[in-house]
mmCIF file of C-alpha atoms in Angstrom:
data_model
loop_
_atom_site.group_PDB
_atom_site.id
_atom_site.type_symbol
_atom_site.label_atom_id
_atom_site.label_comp_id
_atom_site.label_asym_id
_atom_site.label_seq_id
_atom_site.Cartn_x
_atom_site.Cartn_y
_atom_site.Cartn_z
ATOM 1 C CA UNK A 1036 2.239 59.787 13.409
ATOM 2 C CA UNK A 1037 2.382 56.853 15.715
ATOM 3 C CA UNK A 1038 -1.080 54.943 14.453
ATOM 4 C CA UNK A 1039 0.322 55.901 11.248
ATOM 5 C CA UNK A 1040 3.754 53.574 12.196
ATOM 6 C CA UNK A 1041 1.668 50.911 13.806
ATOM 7 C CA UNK A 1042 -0.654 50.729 11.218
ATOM 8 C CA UNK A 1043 2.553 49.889 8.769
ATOM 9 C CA UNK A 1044 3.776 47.783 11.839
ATOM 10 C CA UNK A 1045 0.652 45.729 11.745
ATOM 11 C CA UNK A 1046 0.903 45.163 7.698
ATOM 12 C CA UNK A 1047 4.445 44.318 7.749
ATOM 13 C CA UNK A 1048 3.705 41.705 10.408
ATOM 14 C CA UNK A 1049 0.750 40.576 8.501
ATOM 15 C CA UNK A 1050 2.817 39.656 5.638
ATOM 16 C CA UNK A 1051 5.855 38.169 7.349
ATOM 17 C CA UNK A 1052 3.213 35.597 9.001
ATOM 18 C CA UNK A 1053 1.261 35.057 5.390
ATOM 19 C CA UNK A 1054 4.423 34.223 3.801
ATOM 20 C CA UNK A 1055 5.801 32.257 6.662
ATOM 21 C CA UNK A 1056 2.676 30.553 6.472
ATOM 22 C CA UNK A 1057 2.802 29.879 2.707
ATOM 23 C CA UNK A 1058 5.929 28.402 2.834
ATOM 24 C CA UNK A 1059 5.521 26.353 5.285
ATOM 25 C CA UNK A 1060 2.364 24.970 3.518
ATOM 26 C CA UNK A 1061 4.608 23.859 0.714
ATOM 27 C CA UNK A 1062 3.834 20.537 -0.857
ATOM 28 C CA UNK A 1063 6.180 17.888 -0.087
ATOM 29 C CA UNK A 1064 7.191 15.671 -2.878
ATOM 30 C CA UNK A 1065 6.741 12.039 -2.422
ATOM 31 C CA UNK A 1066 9.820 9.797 -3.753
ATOM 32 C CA UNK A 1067 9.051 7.158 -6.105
ATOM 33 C CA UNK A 1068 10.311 4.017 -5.473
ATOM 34 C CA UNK A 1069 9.025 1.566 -8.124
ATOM 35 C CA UNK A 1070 7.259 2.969 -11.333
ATOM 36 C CA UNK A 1071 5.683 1.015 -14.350
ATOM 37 C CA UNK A 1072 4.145 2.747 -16.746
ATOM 38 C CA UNK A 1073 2.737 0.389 -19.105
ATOM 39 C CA UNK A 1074 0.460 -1.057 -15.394
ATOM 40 C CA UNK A 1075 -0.199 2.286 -14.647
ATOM 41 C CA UNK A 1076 1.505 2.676 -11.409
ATOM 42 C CA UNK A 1077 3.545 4.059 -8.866
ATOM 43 C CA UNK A 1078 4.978 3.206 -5.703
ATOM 44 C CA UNK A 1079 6.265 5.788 -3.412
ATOM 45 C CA UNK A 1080 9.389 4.980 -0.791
ATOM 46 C CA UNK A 1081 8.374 3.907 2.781
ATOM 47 C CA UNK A 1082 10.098 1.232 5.080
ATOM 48 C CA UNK A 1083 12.796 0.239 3.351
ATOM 49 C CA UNK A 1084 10.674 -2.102 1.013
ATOM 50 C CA UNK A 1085 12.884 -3.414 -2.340
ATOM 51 C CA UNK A 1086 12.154 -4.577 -5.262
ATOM 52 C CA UNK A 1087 12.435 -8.947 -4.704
ATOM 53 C CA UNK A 1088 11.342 -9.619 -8.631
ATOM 54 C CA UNK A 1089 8.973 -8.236 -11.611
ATOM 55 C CA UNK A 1090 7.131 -11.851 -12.136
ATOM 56 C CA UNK A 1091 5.316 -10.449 -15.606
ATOM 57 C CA UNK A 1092 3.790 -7.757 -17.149
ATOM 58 C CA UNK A 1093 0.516 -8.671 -18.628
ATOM 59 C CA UNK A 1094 -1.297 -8.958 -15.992
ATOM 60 C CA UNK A 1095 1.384 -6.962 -14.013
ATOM 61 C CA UNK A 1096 3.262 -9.062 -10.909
ATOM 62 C CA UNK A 1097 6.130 -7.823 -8.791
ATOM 63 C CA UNK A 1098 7.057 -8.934 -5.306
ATOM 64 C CA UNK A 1099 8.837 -6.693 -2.900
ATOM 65 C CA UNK A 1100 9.920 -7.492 0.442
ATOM 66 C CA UNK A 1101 11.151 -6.263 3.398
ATOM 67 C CA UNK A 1102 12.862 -8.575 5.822
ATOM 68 C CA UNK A 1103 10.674 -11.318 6.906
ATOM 69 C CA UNK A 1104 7.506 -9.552 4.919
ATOM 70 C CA UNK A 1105 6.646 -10.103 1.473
ATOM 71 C CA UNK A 1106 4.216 -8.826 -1.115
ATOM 72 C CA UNK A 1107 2.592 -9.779 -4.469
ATOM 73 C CA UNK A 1108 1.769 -6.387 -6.287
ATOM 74 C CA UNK A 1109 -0.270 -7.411 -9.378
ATOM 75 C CA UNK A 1110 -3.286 -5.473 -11.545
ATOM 76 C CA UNK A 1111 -5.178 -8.057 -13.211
ATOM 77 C CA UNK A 1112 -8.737 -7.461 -15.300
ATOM 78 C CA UNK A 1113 -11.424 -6.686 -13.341
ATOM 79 C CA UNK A 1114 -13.642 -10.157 -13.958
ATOM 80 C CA UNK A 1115 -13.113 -11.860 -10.900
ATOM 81 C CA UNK A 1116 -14.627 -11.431 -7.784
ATOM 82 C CA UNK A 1117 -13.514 -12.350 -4.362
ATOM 83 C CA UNK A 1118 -15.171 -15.010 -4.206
ATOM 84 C CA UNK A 1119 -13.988 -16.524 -7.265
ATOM 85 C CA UNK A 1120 -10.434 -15.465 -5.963
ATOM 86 C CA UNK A 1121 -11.391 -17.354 -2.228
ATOM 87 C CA UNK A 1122 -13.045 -20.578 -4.393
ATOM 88 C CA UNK A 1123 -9.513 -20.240 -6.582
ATOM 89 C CA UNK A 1124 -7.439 -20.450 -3.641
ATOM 90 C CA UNK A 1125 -9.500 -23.507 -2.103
ATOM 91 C CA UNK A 1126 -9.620 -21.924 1.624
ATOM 92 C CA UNK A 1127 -11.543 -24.629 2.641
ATOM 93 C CA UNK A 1128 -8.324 -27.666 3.167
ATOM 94 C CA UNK A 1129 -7.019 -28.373 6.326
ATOM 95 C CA UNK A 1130 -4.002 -26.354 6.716
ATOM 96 C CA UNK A 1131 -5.749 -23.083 5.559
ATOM 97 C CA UNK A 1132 -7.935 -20.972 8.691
ATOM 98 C CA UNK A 1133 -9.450 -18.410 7.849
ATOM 99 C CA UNK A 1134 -8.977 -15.333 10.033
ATOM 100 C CA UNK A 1135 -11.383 -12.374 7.962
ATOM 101 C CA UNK A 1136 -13.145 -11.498 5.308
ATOM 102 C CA UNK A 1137 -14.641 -7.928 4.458
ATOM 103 C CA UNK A 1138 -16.043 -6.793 1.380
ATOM 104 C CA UNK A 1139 -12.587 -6.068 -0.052
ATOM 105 C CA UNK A 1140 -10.237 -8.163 1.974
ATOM 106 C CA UNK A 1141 -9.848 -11.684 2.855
ATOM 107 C CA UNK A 1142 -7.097 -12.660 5.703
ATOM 108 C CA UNK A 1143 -6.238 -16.145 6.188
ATOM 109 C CA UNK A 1144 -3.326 -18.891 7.716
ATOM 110 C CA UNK A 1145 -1.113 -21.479 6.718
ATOM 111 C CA UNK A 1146 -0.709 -23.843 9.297
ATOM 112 C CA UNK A 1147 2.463 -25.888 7.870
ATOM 113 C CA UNK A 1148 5.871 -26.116 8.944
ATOM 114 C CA UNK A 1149 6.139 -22.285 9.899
ATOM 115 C CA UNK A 1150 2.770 -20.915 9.963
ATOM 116 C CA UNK A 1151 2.141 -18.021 7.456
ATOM 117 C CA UNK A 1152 -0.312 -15.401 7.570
ATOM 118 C CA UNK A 1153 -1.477 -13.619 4.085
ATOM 119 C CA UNK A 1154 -3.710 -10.770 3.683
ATOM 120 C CA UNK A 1155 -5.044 -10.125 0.509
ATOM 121 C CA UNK A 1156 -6.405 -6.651 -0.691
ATOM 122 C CA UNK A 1157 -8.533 -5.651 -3.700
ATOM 123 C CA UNK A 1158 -9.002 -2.381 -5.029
ATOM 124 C CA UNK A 1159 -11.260 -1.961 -8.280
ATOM 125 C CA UNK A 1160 -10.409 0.811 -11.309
ATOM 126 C CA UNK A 1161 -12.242 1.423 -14.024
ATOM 127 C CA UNK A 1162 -11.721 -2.655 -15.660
ATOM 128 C CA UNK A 1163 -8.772 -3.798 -13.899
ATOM 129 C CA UNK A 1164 -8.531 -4.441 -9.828
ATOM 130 C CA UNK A 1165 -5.004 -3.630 -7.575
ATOM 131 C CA UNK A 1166 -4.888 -7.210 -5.695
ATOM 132 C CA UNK A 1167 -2.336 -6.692 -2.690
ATOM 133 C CA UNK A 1168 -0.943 -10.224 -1.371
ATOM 134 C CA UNK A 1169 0.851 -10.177 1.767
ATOM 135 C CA UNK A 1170 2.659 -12.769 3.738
ATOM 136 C CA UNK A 1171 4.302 -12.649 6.475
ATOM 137 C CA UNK A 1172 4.408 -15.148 9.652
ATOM 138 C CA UNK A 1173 2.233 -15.438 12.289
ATOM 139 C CA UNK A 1174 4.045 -14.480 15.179
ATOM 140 C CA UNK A 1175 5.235 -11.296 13.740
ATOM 141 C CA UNK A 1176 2.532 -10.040 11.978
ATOM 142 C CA UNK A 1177 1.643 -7.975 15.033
ATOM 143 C CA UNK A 1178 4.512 -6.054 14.649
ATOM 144 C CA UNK A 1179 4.567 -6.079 10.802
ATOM 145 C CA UNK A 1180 0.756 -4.706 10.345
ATOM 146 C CA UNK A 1181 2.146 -0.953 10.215
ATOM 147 C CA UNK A 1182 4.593 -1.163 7.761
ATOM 148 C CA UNK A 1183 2.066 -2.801 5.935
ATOM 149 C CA UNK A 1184 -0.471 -0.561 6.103
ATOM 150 C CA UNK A 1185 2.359 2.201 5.080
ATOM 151 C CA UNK A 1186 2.873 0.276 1.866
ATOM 152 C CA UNK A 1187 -0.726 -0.237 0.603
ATOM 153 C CA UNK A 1188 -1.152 3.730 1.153
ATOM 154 C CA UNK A 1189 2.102 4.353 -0.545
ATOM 155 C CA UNK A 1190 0.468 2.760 -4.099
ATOM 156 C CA UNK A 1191 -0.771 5.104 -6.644
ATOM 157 C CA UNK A 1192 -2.917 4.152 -9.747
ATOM 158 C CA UNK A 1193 -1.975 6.585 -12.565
ATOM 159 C CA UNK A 1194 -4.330 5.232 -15.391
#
């Protein structure tokens, strides 16, 4: 009789923990902050970034800021490289150092009245490329570089 009871112990207490666990497991849903569907994307909420202005649709341009920190969200065709983008931009003038490049990232600094850093991001899909301009000044970009990073991981291509 007692196994008997500890066996239905044991089973009961298997299945408390298995559902505890399930729940527990459940998926989180992720607020959206900014959708467009005809650009095929969504961005979820992080950091209290808001909406500064939709600049156009075709290609797709929006800039969102949050205090001192602004970004240029745009998905243009995928027919430019990044080096066209860098000869586009003329780096090479006076005012303009550049900081880093990578395969898929260029950061660079305005050296003008206030100096300005921007960091500019490219992710290619399918024929059009996710370019990610951020600006934000030099002094606090140390302190800025998280909430940053929280943004770009908070995008989501949905075509």
């Amino acid at each position: 009789m007692f196994p008997t009871r500890l066996l239905v112990l044991c089973i009961a207490l298997a299945l408390f923990v298995v559902s505890g666990c399930e729940s527990s497991q459940a998926k989180v849903e992720k607020v959206v902050f900014y959708e467009n569907v005809d650009a095929g994307l969504k961005i979820y909420e992080s950091s209290n970034w808001i909406l500064d202005s939709e600049v156009s649709s075709k290609p797709f341009n929006a800039i969102f800021k949050q205090d001192n920190v602004r970004v240029i969200v745009s998905i243009v065709p995928s027919v430019k490289s990044l080096d066209q983008i860098k000869k586009e931009l003329n780096l090479d003038r006076d005012y303009v150092q550049l900081i880093e490049e990578t395969a898929d990232s260029i950061s660079f600094q305005l050296n003008e009245k206030e100096s300005i850093r921007s960091d500019i991001y490219l992710e290619s899909k399918i024929d059009e490329t996710l370019v990610l301009t951020f600006f934000t000044p030099v002094e606090g970009y140390e302190a800025n570089q998280e909430i940053m990073e929280e943004f770009k991981n908070q995008i989501e291509l949905t075509y």
